[in-house]
Every structure is written in structure tokens, then in C-alpha cells.
CSV table of C-alpha atoms in Angstrom, one decimal:
chain,number,residue,atom,x,y,z
A,13,MET,CA,-54.1,100.5,-16.0
A,14,ALA,CA,-54.0,103.8,-14.1
A,15,ILE,CA,-50.8,105.1,-12.6
A,16,GLY,CA,-50.7,105.7,-8.9
A,17,GLY,CA,-48.2,106.2,-6.0
A,18,ILE,CA,-46.2,108.9,-4.4
A,19,GLY,CA,-44.6,110.3,-7.6
A,20,GLN,CA,-47.8,110.8,-9.5
A,21,ASN,CA,-49.7,112.3,-6.5
A,22,TYR,CA,-46.8,114.7,-5.9
A,23,TYR,CA,-46.9,115.8,-9.5
A,24,GLN,CA,-50.7,116.3,-9.5
A,25,ASN,CA,-50.5,118.3,-6.3
A,26,ASN,CA,-47.9,120.6,-7.9
A,27,VAL,CA,-50.0,121.3,-10.9
A,28,GLU,CA,-53.1,121.9,-8.7
A,29,ALA,CA,-51.1,124.4,-6.5
A,30,LYS,CA,-50.0,126.4,-9.5
A,31,ARG,CA,-53.6,126.5,-10.8
A,32,ASN,CA,-54.9,127.7,-7.5
A,33,THR,CA,-52.5,130.7,-7.5
A,34,LYS,CA,-54.8,132.4,-10.1
A,35,ASN,CA,-57.7,132.5,-7.6
A,36,VAL,CA,-55.9,134.0,-4.6
A,37,SER,CA,-54.0,137.2,-3.8
A,38,GLY,CA,-51.7,138.8,-1.2
A,39,THR,CA,-50.2,136.6,1.5
A,40,GLU,CA,-51.9,133.4,0.3
A,41,LYS,CA,-50.7,134.0,-3.3
A,42,PHE,CA,-47.1,134.5,-2.1
A,43,ALA,CA,-47.2,131.3,0.0
A,44,LEU,CA,-48.5,129.3,-2.9
A,45,GLU,CA,-46.0,130.7,-5.3
A,46,LYS,CA,-43.2,129.9,-2.8
A,47,THR,CA,-44.5,126.4,-2.5
A,48,GLY,CA,-44.7,126.0,-6.2
A,49,SER,CA,-41.1,127.2,-6.6
A,50,THR,CA,-40.0,124.7,-4.0
A,51,GLN,CA,-41.7,121.9,-5.9
A,52,GLU,CA,-40.2,123.0,-9.1
A,53,LEU,CA,-36.7,122.7,-7.5
A,54,SER,CA,-37.4,119.1,-6.4
A,55,GLU,CA,-38.4,118.0,-9.9
A,56,ALA,CA,-35.3,115.7,-10.1
A,57,GLU,CA,-36.4,114.1,-6.8
A,58,GLU,CA,-39.9,113.6,-8.2
A,59,MET,CA,-38.5,111.8,-11.2
A,60,GLU,CA,-36.3,109.7,-9.0
A,61,LEU,CA,-39.4,108.6,-7.0
A,62,PHE,CA,-41.1,107.8,-10.3
A,63,LYS,CA,-38.2,105.6,-11.4
A,64,LYS,CA,-38.1,103.8,-8.1
A,65,GLU,CA,-41.8,103.0,-8.3
A,66,PHE,CA,-41.3,101.8,-11.9
A,67,TYR,CA,-38.4,99.6,-10.9
A,68,ALA,CA,-40.4,98.1,-8.0
A,69,GLU,CA,-43.2,97.2,-10.3
A,70,LEU,CA,-40.8,95.6,-12.7
A,71,GLU,CA,-39.4,93.5,-9.8
A,72,ARG,CA,-42.9,92.2,-9.1
A,73,ILE,CA,-43.3,90.7,-12.6
A,74,PRO,CA,-42.7,87.0,-12.5
A,75,LYS,CA,-40.1,86.3,-15.2
A,76,ASN,CA,-40.4,83.2,-17.3
A,77,ARG,CA,-38.0,80.5,-16.3
A,78,THR,CA,-36.6,80.4,-19.8
A,79,ILE,CA,-35.2,83.9,-19.4
A,80,THR,CA,-31.8,83.6,-17.8
A,81,ASN,CA,-30.5,87.1,-18.5
A,82,LEU,CA,-32.8,90.1,-18.6
A,83,ALA,CA,-32.2,93.9,-19.2
A,84,VAL,CA,-34.5,96.8,-19.8
A,85,ASN,CA,-33.1,100.0,-21.3
A,86,ILE,CA,-35.3,103.0,-20.8
A,87,SER,CA,-34.4,106.4,-22.2
A,88,GLU,CA,-34.8,109.6,-20.1
A,89,GLU,CA,-37.3,110.8,-22.7
A,90,ALA,CA,-39.3,107.6,-22.2
A,91,PHE,CA,-39.4,108.2,-18.4
A,92,LYS,CA,-40.6,111.8,-18.9
A,93,ASN,CA,-43.3,110.7,-21.3
A,94,MET,CA,-44.5,107.9,-19.0
A,95,LYS,CA,-44.6,110.2,-16.0
A,96,ASP,CA,-46.6,112.9,-17.9
A,97,ASP,CA,-48.9,110.4,-19.7
A,98,PRO,CA,-50.3,107.6,-17.4
A,99,GLU,CA,-51.8,105.9,-20.5
A,100,TYR,CA,-48.4,105.6,-22.1
A,101,ARG,CA,-47.0,104.2,-18.9
A,102,ALA,CA,-49.8,101.7,-18.7
A,103,LYS,CA,-49.1,100.5,-22.3
A,104,ILE,CA,-45.4,100.1,-21.7
A,105,MET,CA,-45.9,98.2,-18.4
A,106,SER,CA,-48.4,95.9,-20.2
A,107,ALA,CA,-45.9,95.2,-22.9
A,108,LEU,CA,-43.2,94.4,-20.4
A,109,GLN,CA,-45.6,92.2,-18.5
A,110,ARG,CA,-46.3,90.3,-21.7
A,111,ASP,CA,-42.7,89.9,-22.8
A,112,LEU,CA,-41.2,89.1,-19.4
A,113,THR,CA,-43.7,86.3,-18.8
A,114,SER,CA,-43.3,84.8,-22.3
A,115,SER,CA,-41.5,81.5,-23.0
A,116,PHE,CA,-38.4,81.4,-25.2
A,117,ALA,CA,-37.2,78.4,-27.1
A,118,PRO,CA,-34.7,77.0,-26.7
A,119,LEU,CA,-34.2,77.4,-23.0
A,120,LYS,CA,-31.8,79.9,-21.4
A,121,ALA,CA,-32.4,83.0,-23.4
A,122,SER,CA,-31.0,86.5,-22.9
A,123,LEU,CA,-33.6,89.2,-23.3
A,124,LEU,CA,-32.9,92.9,-23.9
A,125,ILE,CA,-35.9,95.3,-24.0
A,126,THR,CA,-35.6,98.9,-25.2
A,127,VAL,CA,-38.2,101.5,-24.2
A,128,GLY,CA,-38.2,104.7,-26.2
A,129,ALA,CA,-40.1,107.9,-26.3
A,130,THR,CA,-43.1,106.4,-28.2
A,131,GLU,CA,-44.7,103.0,-28.6
A,132,LYS,CA,-43.0,102.4,-31.9
A,133,ASP,CA,-39.6,102.8,-30.2
A,134,TYR,CA,-40.4,99.8,-28.0
A,135,ARG,CA,-38.4,96.7,-29.1
A,136,GLY,CA,-37.1,93.4,-27.8
A,137,ASP,CA,-33.9,91.5,-28.7
A,138,SER,CA,-33.1,88.0,-27.5
A,139,TRP,CA,-30.1,85.6,-27.7
A,140,SER,CA,-30.0,81.9,-27.0
A,141,GLY,CA,-27.1,79.8,-26.0
A,142,PRO,CA,-24.0,80.5,-23.9
A,143,ASN,CA,-22.0,81.5,-26.9
A,144,ASN,CA,-24.4,84.2,-28.0
A,145,ASP,CA,-24.5,86.4,-24.9
A,146,SER,CA,-21.6,88.7,-25.7
A,147,GLU,CA,-23.8,91.2,-27.6
A,148,PHE,CA,-26.4,91.1,-24.8
A,149,PHE,CA,-23.8,92.0,-22.1
A,150,ALA,CA,-22.3,94.7,-24.4
A,151,ARG,CA,-25.6,96.4,-25.1
A,152,SER,CA,-27.0,96.1,-21.6
A,153,GLN,CA,-24.1,97.6,-19.6
A,154,ASP,CA,-26.0,100.8,-18.6
A,155,SER,CA,-29.5,99.3,-18.4
A,156,PHE,CA,-32.1,100.7,-16.0
A,157,TYR,CA,-33.0,97.2,-14.9
A,158,LYS,CA,-30.8,94.2,-15.2
A,159,LYS,CA,-30.9,90.6,-13.8
A,160,THR,CA,-28.5,87.9,-14.8
A,161,SER,CA,-28.0,84.3,-13.8
A,162,GLY,CA,-24.2,84.9,-13.7
A,163,GLN,CA,-24.4,87.6,-11.1
A,164,LYS,CA,-23.9,85.2,-8.2
A,165,ASP,CA,-21.1,83.4,-10.1
A,166,ARG,CA,-19.4,86.8,-10.8
A,167,ASN,CA,-19.6,87.7,-7.1
A,168,LYS,CA,-18.1,84.4,-6.2
A,169,GLU,CA,-15.3,85.0,-8.8
A,170,LEU,CA,-14.6,88.4,-7.3
A,171,LEU,CA,-14.5,86.9,-3.8
A,172,GLU,CA,-12.1,84.2,-5.0
A,173,GLU,CA,-9.9,86.8,-6.7
A,174,TYR,CA,-9.8,88.9,-3.6
A,175,LEU,CA,-8.9,85.9,-1.4
A,176,GLU,CA,-6.2,84.8,-3.9
A,177,LYS,CA,-4.7,88.3,-3.9
A,178,ARG,CA,-4.7,88.4,-0.1
A,179,ALA,CA,-3.1,85.0,0.1
A,180,GLN,CA,-0.5,86.1,-2.5
A,181,VAL,CA,0.4,89.2,-0.4
A,182,LYS,CA,0.7,87.0,2.7
A,183,ARG,CA,3.0,84.6,0.8
A,184,GLN,CA,5.2,87.5,-0.4
A,185,GLN,CA,5.3,88.9,3.2
A,186,GLN,CA,6.3,85.5,4.5
A,187,GLU,CA,9.0,85.1,1.8
A,188,LEU,CA,10.5,88.5,2.8
A,189,LEU,CA,10.4,87.6,6.4
A,190,ASP,CA,12.0,84.2,5.7
A,191,GLU,CA,14.7,86.0,3.7
A,192,LYS,CA,15.4,88.4,6.5
A,193,ILE,CA,15.6,85.6,9.0
A,194,VAL,CA,18.1,83.7,6.7
A,195,LYS,CA,20.2,86.8,6.2
A,196,ALA,CA,20.2,87.5,10.0
A,197,GLU,CA,21.2,83.9,10.7
A,198,GLN,CA,24.0,84.1,8.1
A,199,GLU,CA,25.2,87.3,9.7
A,200,ARG,CA,25.0,85.8,13.2
A,201,SER,CA,27.0,82.8,12.0
A,202,ARG,CA,29.6,85.0,10.3
A,203,LEU,CA,30.1,87.1,13.4
A,204,ALA,CA,30.3,84.0,15.6
A,205,LYS,CA,32.9,82.5,13.4
A,206,ALA,CA,34.8,85.8,13.2
A,207,TRP,CA,34.7,86.1,17.0
A,208,ALA,CA,35.7,82.5,17.5
A,209,GLY,CA,38.6,83.0,15.1
A,210,GLU,CA,39.7,86.1,16.9
A,211,ARG,CA,39.6,84.2,20.2
A,212,GLN,CA,41.6,81.3,18.7
A,213,MET,CA,44.1,83.7,17.3
A,214,ALA,CA,44.4,85.5,20.6
A,215,ALA,CA,44.9,82.3,22.4
A,216,SER,CA,47.5,81.1,19.9
A,217,ASN,CA,49.4,84.4,20.2
A,218,ALA,CA,49.3,84.1,24.0
A,219,TYR,CA,50.5,80.5,23.8
A,220,ASP,CA,53.4,81.4,21.5
A,221,ALA,CA,54.4,84.3,23.7
A,222,ASN,CA,54.4,82.1,26.7
A,223,VAL,CA,56.5,79.5,25.0
A,224,MET,CA,59.0,82.1,23.9
A,225,THR,CA,59.2,83.4,27.4
A,226,GLU,CA,59.8,80.0,28.9
A,227,THR,CA,62.5,79.3,26.3
A,228,ALA,CA,64.3,82.5,27.0
A,229,ALA,CA,64.2,81.8,30.7
A,230,GLY,CA,65.6,78.3,30.2
A,231,GLY,CA,68.5,79.6,28.1
A,232,ASP,CA,69.6,81.9,30.9
A,233,THR,CA,69.7,78.9,33.3
A,234,LEU,CA,71.9,76.9,31.0
A,235,LEU,CA,74.3,79.7,30.4
A,236,GLY,CA,74.6,80.4,34.1
């Protein structure tokens, strides 16, 4: 299985450009050396392209229906070796094709594959049953490739948590508003009562003053 694609072609062109600098001189040599330097600076981008191609190829492998959770851990050294050695890459991809399409018994298995620098570092671990997945999730946290059956459920849980928090904030805001309204109503009632009391007192005082005036006036008439 030969490797192809943008990443590998880019790498081969870089090597060829460096090789050609031995056969030219002057302006052409300067131009090639400058091109080679530019390509060396984009080595990280070249590796990123290689990883994206590798990921895309993993996505195309039809996983066996018995595999509910899948993760593939690939070390940086493994990526480097696969990129430099197409034969090693082909062997790893063949092993992944074999294991990802294999059937597991009982059903609903979690599979974690580890890819190392050499073929002997390749290994697979599997767990079956809903109560045996804790180690899978613990060991697959930073995996290069990961697909789980619970991803949609987790997204649903996150959405529900968000909606619940938003509803809780709205309830708290409404409670504060209701509290302010109650306090405002109580203050309005207090002021209204105080104002009514003041008016009643003023009226009473005016009435008493009027009575006293009339009484005094009546007394003068009787004495006269």
C-alpha cells in the first residue's frame, strides 16, 4: 500500500530541490537554496497536512457495529516515522483496517489502539460493558482520533445544562423583580397611609379649632 497525497508529494519535492542544488550555481543555486529554506520553515505545516490525510483515511474505514467507542493514540514519533517511511505507514494502516473492522464479543465494546514508533509498539485494548468504560475514557482523553456513542448524548446533556442555567438565571431575575415590586407597593401603601393620616389629623385639628371658635363666640353672646 503506497502512500500518496499532498503531504508526501510536498516532502519528495523538498528533497529533490535540495538534491538539485548540487548541480547548479549562481542565481539558480541561490533561488533553490532560498526555496529549500522556505520549505524547511514549513515542516510543521507539512506534518499537519500528513496528519489530516491520515485522519481522513481513518474516517473512511467502516467500523464494525460492535465497536461503540473507539480511540486511536498515535505518538509524534510514530507520525514522523510513518511520514518518512511509506512502508511503515502502510503496515500501520493495514493493522488499523483489520482491527477496526473486526467483530467484538459481547457487543458494545470500547476499543483503544496505540500506535508507537515501531510495529512492536502497536497494541490494542478493549473493554466490554457499560461499567468497564472508565479506563477507556481515562486513557483516551488526548487521542488523535476518537469516536464515541455517547458524544451526542453528552452534547444533549450540555445543552440541557445550559438551558437549565439560563432558566435559573431568569427565575432569579424574576424573583428580584417581584421582590422590588412588593417593596415598592409596601412603600406606596405606607406613604398613602401616612398621607391619609396627616390629612385626617389636619382635618381633625381644623374641626377642633372651629368648635373652640364657635364656643368662644357663643360665650360672649350669653354674657352680653
